[in-house]
PDB file of C-alpha atoms in Angstrom:
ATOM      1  CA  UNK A 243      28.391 -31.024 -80.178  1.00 61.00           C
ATOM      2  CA  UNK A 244      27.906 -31.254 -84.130  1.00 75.00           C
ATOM      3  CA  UNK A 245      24.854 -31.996 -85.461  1.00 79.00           C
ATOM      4  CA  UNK A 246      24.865 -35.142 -87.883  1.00 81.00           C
ATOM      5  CA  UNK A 247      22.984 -33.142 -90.800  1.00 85.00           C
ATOM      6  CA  UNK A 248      22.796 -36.203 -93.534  1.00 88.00           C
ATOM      7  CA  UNK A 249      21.153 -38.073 -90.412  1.00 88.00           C
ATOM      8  CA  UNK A 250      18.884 -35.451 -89.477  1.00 89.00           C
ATOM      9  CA  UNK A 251      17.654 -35.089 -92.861  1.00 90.00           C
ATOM     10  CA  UNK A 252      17.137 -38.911 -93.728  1.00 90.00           C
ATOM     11  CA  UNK A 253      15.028 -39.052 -90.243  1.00 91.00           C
ATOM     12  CA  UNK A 254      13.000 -36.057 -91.042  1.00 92.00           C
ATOM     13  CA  UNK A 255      11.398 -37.418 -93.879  1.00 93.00           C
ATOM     14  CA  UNK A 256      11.078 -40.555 -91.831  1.00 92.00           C
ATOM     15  CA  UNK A 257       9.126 -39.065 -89.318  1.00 93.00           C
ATOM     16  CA  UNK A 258       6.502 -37.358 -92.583  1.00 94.00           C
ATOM     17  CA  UNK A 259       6.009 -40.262 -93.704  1.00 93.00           C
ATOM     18  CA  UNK A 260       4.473 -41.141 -90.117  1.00 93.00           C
ATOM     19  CA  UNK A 261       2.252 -37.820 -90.249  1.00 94.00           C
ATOM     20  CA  UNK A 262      -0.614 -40.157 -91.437  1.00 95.00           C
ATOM     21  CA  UNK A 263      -0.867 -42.206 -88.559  1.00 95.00           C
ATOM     22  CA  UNK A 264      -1.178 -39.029 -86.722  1.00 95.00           C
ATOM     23  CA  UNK A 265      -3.568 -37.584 -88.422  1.00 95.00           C
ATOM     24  CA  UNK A 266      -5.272 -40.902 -88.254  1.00 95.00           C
ATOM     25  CA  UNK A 267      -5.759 -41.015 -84.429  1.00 95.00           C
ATOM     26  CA  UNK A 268      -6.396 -37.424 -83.986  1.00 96.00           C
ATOM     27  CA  UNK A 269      -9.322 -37.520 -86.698  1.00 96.00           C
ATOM     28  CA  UNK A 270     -10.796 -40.559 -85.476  1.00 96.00           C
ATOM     29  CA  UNK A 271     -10.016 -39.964 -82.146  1.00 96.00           C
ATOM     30  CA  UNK A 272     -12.429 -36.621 -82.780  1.00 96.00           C
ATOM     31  CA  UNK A 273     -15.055 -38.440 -84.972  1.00 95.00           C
ATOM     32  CA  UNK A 274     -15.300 -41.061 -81.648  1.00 94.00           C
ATOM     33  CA  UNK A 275     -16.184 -38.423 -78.880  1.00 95.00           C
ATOM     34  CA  UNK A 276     -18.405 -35.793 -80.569  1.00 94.00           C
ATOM     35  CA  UNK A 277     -21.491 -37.590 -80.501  1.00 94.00           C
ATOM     36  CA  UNK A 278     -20.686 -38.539 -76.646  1.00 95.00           C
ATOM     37  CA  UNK A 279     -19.527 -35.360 -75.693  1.00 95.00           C
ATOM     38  CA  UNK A 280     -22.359 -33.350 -77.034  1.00 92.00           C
ATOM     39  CA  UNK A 281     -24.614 -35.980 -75.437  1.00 93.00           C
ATOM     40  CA  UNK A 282     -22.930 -35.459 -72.045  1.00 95.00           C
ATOM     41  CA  UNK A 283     -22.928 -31.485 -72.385  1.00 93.00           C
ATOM     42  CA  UNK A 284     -26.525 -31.417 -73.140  1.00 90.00           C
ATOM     43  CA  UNK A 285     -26.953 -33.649 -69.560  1.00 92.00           C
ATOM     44  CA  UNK A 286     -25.060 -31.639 -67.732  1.00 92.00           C
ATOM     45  CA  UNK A 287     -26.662 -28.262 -68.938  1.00 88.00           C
ATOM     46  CA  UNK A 288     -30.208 -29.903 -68.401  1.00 85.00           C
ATOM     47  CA  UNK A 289     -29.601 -31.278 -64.834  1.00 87.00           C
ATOM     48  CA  UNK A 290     -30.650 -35.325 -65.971  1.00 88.00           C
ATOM     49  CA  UNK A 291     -30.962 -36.115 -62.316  1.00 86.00           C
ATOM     50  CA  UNK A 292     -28.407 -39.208 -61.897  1.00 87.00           C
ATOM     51  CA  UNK A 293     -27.101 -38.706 -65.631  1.00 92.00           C
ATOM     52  CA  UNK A 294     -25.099 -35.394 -64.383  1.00 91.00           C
ATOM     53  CA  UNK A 295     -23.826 -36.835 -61.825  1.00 93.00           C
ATOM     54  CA  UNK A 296     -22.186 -39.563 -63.408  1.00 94.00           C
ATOM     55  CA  UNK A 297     -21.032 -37.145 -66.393  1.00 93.00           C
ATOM     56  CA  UNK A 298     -19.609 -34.660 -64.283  1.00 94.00           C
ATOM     57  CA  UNK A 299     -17.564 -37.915 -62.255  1.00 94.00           C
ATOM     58  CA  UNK A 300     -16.203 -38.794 -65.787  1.00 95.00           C
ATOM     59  CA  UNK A 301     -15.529 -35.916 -67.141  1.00 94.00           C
ATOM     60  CA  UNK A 302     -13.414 -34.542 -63.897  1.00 94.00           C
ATOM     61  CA  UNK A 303     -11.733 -38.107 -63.905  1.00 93.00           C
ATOM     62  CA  UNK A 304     -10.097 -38.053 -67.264  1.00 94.00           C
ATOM     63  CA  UNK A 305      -9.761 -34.464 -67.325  1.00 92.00           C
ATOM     64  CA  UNK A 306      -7.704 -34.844 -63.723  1.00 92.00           C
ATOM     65  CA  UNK A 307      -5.772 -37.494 -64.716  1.00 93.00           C
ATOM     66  CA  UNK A 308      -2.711 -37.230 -66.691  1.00 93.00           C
ATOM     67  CA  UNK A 309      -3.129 -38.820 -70.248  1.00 93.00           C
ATOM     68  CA  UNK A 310      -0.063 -41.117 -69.544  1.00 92.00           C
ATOM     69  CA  UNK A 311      -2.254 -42.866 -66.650  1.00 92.00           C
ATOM     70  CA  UNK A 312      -5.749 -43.758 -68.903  1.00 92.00           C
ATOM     71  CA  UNK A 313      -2.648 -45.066 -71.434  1.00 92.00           C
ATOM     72  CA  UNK A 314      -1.021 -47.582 -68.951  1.00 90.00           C
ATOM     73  CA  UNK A 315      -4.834 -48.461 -68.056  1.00 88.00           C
ATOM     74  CA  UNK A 316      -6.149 -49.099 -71.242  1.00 88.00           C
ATOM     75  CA  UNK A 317      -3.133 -50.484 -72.750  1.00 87.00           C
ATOM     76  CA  UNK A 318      -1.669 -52.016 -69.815  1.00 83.00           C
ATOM     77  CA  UNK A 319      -4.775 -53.421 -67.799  1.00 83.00           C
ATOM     78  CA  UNK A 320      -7.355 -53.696 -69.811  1.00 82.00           C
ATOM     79  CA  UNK A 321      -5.986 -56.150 -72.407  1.00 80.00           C
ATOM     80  CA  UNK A 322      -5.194 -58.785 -69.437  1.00 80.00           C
ATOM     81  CA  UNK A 323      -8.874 -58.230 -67.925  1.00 82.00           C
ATOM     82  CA  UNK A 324     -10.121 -59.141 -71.477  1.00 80.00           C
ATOM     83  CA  UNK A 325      -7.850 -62.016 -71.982  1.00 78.00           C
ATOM     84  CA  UNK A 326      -9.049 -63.665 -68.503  1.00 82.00           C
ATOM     85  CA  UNK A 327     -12.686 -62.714 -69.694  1.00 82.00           C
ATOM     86  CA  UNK A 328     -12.009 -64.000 -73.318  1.00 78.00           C
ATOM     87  CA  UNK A 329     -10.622 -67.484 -71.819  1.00 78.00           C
ATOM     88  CA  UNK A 330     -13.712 -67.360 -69.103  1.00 81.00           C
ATOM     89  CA  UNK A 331     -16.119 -67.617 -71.981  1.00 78.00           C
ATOM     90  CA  UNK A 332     -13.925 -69.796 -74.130  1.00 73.00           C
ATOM     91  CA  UNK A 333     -13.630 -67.724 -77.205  1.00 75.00           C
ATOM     92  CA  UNK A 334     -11.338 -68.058 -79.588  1.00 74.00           C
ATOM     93  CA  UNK A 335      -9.984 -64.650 -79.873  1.00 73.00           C
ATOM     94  CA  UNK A 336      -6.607 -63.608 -78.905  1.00 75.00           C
ATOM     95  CA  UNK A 337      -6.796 -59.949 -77.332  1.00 73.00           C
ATOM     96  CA  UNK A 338      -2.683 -59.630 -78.032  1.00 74.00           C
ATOM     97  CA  UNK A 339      -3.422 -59.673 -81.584  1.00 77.00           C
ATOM     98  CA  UNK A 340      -5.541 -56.561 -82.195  1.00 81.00           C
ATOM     99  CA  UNK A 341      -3.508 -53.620 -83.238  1.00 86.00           C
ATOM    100  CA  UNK A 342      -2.533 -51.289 -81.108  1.00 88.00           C
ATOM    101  CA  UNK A 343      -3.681 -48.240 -83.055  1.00 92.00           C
ATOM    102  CA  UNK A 344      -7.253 -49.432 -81.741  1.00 91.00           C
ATOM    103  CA  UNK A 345      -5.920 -48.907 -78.109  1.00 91.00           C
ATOM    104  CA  UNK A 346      -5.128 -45.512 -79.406  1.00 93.00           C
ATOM    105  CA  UNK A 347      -8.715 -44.556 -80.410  1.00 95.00           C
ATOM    106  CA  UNK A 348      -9.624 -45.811 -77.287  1.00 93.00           C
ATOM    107  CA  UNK A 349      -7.509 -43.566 -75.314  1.00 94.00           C
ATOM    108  CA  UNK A 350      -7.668 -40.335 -76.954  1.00 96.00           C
ATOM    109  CA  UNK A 351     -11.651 -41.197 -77.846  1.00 95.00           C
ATOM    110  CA  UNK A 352     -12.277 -40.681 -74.065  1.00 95.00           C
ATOM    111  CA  UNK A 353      -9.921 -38.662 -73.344  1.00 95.00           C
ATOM    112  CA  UNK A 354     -11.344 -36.293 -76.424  1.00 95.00           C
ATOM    113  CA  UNK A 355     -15.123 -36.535 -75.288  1.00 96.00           C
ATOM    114  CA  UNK A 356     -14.655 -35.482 -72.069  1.00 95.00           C
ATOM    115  CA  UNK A 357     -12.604 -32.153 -72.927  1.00 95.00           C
ATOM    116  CA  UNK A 358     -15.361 -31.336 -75.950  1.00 95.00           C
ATOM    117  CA  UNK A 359     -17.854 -31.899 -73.727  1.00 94.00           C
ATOM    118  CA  UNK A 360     -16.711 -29.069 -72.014  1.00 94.00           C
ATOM    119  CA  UNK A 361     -16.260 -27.290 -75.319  1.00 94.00           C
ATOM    120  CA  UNK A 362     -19.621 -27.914 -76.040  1.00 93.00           C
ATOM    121  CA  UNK A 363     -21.422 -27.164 -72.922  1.00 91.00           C
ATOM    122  CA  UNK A 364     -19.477 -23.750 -72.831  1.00 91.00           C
ATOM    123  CA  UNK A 365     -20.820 -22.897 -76.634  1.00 90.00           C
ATOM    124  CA  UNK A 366     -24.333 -24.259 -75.722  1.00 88.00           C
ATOM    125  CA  UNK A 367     -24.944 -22.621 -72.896  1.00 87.00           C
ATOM    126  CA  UNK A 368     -23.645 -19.151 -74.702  1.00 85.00           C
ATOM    127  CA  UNK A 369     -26.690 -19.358 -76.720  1.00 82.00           C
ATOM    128  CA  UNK A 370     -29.502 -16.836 -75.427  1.00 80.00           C
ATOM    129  CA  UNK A 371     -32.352 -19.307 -74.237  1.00 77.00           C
ATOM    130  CA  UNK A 372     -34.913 -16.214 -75.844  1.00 79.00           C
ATOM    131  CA  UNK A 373     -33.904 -17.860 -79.035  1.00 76.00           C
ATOM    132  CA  UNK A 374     -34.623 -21.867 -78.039  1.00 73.00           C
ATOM    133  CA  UNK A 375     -38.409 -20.301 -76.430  1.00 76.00           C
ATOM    134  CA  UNK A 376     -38.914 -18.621 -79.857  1.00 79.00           C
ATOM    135  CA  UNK A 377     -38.587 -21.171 -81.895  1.00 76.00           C
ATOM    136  CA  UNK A 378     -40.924 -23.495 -79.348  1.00 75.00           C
ATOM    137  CA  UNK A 379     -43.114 -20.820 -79.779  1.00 80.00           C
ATOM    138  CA  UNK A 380     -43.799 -20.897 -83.290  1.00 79.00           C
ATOM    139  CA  UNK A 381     -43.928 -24.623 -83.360  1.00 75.00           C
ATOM    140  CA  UNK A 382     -40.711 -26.044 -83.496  1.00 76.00           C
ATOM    141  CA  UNK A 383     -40.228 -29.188 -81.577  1.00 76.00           C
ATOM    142  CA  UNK A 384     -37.130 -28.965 -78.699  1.00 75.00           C
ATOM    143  CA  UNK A 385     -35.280 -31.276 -81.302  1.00 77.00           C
ATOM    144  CA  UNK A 386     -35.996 -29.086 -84.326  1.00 79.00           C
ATOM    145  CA  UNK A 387     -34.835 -25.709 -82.422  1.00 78.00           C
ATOM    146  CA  UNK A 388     -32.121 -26.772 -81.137  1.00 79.00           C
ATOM    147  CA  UNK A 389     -30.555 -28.388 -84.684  1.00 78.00           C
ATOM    148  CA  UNK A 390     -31.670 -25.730 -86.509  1.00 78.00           C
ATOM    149  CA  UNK A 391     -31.361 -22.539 -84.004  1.00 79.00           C
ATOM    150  CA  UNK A 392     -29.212 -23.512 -80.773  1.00 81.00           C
ATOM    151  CA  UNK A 393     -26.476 -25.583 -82.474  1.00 81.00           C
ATOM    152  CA  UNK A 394     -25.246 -23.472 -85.580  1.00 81.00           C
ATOM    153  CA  UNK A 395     -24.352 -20.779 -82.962  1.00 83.00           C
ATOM    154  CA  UNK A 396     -23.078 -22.966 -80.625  1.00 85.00           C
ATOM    155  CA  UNK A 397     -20.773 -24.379 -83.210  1.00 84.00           C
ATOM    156  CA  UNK A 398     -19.363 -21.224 -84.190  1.00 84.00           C
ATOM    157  CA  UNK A 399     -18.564 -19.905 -80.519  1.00 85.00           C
ATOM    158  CA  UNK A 400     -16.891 -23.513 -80.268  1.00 89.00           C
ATOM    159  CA  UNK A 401     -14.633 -23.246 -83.059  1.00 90.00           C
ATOM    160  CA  UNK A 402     -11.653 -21.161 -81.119  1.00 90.00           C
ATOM    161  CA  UNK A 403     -11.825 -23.845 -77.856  1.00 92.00           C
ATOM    162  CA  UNK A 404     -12.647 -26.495 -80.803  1.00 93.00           C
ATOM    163  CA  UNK A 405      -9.141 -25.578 -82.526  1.00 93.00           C
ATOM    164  CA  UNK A 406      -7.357 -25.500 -79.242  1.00 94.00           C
ATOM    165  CA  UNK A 407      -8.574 -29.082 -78.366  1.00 94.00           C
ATOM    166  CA  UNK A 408      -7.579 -30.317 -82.208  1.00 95.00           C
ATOM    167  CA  UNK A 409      -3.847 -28.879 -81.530  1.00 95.00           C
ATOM    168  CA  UNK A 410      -3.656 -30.302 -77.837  1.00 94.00           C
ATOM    169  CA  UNK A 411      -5.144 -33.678 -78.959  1.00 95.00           C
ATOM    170  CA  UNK A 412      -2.126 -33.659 -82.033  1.00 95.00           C
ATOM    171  CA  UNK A 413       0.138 -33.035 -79.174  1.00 94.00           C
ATOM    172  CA  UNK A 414      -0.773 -35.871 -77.318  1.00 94.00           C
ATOM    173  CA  UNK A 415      -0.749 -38.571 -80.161  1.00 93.00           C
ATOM    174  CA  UNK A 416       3.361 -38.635 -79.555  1.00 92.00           C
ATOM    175  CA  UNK A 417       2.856 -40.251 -76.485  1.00 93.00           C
ATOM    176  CA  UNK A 418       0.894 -43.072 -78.895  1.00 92.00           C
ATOM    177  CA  UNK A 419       4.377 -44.545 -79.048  1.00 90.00           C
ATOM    178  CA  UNK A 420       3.979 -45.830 -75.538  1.00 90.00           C
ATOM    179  CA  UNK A 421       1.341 -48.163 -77.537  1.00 90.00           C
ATOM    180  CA  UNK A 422       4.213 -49.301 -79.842  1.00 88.00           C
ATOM    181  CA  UNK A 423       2.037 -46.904 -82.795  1.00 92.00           C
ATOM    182  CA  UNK A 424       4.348 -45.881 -85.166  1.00 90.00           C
ATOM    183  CA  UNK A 425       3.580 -42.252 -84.810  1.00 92.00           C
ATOM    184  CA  UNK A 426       5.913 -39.019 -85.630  1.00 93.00           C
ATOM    185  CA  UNK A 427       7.471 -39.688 -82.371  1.00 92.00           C
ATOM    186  CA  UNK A 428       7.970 -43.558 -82.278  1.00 92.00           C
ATOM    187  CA  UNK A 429       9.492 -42.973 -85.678  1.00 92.00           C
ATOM    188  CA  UNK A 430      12.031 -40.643 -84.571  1.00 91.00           C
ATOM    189  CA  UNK A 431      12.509 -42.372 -81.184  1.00 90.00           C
ATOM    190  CA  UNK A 432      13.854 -45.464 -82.995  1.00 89.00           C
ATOM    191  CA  UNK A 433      15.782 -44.303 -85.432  1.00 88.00           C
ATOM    192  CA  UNK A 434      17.847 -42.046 -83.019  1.00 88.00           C
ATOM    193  CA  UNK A 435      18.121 -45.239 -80.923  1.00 86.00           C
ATOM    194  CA  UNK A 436      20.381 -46.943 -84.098  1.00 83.00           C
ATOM    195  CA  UNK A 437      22.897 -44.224 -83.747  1.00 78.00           C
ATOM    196  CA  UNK A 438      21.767 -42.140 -80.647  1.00 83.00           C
ATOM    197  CA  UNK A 439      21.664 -39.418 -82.852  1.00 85.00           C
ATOM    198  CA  UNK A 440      18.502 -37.998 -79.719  1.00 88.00           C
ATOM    199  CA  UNK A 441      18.994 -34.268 -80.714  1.00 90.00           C
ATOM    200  CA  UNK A 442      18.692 -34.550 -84.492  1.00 89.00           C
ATOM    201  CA  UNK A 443      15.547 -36.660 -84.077  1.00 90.00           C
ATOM    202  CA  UNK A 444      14.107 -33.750 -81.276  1.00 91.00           C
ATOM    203  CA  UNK A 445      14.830 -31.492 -84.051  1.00 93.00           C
ATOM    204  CA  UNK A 446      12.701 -33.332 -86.579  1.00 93.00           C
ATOM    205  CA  UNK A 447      10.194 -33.915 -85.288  1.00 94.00           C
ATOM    206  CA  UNK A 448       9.689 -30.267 -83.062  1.00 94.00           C
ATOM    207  CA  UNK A 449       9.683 -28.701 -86.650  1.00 94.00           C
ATOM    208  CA  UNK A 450       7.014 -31.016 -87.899  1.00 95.00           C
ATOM    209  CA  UNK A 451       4.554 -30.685 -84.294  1.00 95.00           C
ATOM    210  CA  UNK A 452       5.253 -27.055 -85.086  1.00 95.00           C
ATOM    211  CA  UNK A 453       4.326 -27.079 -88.940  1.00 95.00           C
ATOM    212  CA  UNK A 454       1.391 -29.429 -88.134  1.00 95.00           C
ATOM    213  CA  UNK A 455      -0.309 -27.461 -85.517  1.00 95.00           C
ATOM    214  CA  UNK A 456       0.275 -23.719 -87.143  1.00 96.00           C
ATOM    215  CA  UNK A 457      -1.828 -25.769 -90.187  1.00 95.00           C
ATOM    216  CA  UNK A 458      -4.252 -27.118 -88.415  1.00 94.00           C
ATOM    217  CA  UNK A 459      -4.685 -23.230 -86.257  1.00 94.00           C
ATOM    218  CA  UNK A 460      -4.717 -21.586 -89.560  1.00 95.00           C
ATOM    219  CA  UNK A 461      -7.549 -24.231 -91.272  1.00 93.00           C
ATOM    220  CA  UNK A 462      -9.555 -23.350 -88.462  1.00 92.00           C
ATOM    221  CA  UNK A 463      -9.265 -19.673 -88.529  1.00 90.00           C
ATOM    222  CA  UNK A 464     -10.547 -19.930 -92.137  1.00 90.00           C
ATOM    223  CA  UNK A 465     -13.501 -21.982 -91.248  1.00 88.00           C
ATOM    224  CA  UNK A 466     -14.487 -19.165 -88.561  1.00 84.00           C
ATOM    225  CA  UNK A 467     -13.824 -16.629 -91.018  1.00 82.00           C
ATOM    226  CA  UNK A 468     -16.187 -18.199 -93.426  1.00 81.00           C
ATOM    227  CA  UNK A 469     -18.995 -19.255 -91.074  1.00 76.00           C
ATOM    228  CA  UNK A 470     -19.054 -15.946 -89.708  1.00 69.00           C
ATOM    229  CA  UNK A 471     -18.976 -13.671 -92.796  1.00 63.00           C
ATOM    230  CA  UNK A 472     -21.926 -16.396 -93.478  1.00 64.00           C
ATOM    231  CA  UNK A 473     -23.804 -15.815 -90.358  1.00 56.00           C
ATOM    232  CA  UNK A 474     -23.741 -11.707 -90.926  1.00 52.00           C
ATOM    233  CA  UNK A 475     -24.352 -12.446 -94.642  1.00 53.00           C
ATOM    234  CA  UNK A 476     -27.676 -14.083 -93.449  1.00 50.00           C
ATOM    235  CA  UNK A 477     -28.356 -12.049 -91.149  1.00 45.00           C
ATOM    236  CA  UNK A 478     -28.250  -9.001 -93.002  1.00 49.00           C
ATOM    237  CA  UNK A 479     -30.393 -10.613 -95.790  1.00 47.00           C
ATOM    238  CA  UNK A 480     -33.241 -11.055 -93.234  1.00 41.00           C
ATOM    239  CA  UNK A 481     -33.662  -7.340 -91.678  1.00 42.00           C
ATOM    240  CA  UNK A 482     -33.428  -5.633 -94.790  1.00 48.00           C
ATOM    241  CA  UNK A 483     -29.887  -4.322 -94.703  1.00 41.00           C
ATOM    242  CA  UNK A 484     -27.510  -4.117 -97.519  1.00 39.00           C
TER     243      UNK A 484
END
């Protein structure tokens, strides 16, 4: 078989200028669940009697479920429950009409918050609680020590799982095309269905996963780098030693 390179290069630039809309789901997609997941993390690691239960139910739904299920759900289902719900109440709003990049956020949103809740309740709960008691103990209120004492260390034993999630979560965005988002992947999918030119547009778009994640892994190794040269910088500066 021989590869059609003039279509292989056309569609590869294609597909970058789709990169955005990627970007776009995964960043919102993030922005959506921390606040969520952090709240469900902190449930879990307290033991909110009824709250943990109900966390730990969601959290071991979405994470047991295949990603390709909550996207036939939410993009399938849901939009005809609203529509019968929308006509019940006699709005004038037709659900069809939003775009589906908004079912995207949806998806990945939840399916986001309940793996970096995990990520979070993992980093947490790596903190020594002798730190949380001292800083109770000299005054600090439970919301003061933990913003200012538990959570900068939690943050920075997050940052490897955090990075993993980021890469995973770019992953998943090519099954976005399911939504009809023009994504990398929806990009490449039609254009290859013109000429059925499938390989070239495989090709294209495995080089630019591949270029987009070894970014995004080597972004976040920098950030560690930095926020722990930081942390022993600081830390040096208050016993004494230089």
């Amino acid at each position: 078989m021989q590869l059609d390179f003039s279509y292989l290069i056309k569609t590869f630039w294609l597909c970058i200028k789709a990169i955005p809309v990627t970007l776009e789901i995964t960043v919102v997609s993030i922005l959506i669940a921390v606040i969520p997941a952090i709240l469900i993390s902190l449930a879990r690691i307290h033991h909110i009697k009824g709250v943990e239960q109900l966390c730990r139910i969601f959290v071991s739904f979405i994470r047991g479920t295949p990603i390709v299920l909550q996207i036939l759900i939410v993009y399938s289902i849901m939009p005809s429950l609203l529509n019968s719900l929308v006509k019940n109440m006699e709005w004038s709003l037709n659900v069809f009409d939003v775009n589906p990049i908004i079912y995207a956020f949806v998806v990945f949103g939840i399916n986001s918050t309940a793996n970096l809740s995990e990520v979070f309740r993992s980093a947490i709960s790596s903190v020594d609680r002798g730190q949380l008691e001292a800083a109770l103990s000299i005054g600090e209120t439970n919301w003061q020590a933990f913003r200012r004492v538990v959570f900068p260390q939690a943050m920075v034993s997050a940052l490897p799982n955090l990075c993993s999630t980021t890469v995973i979560l770019i992953k998943n965005t090519s099954l976005a095309f399911m939504m009809t988002v023009r994504e990398i992947t929806a990009v490449a999918k039609i254009e290859a269905a013109y000429g059925y030119n499938y390989v070239e547009s495989y090709i294209d778009i495995f080089v630019i996963y591949i270029v987009l994640c070894l970014v995004v892994e080597y972004a976040f190794r920098k950030i560690e780098k930095k926020v722990v040269y930081r942390g022993i910088k600081e830390h040096r500066a208050f016993v004494g030693v230089y």
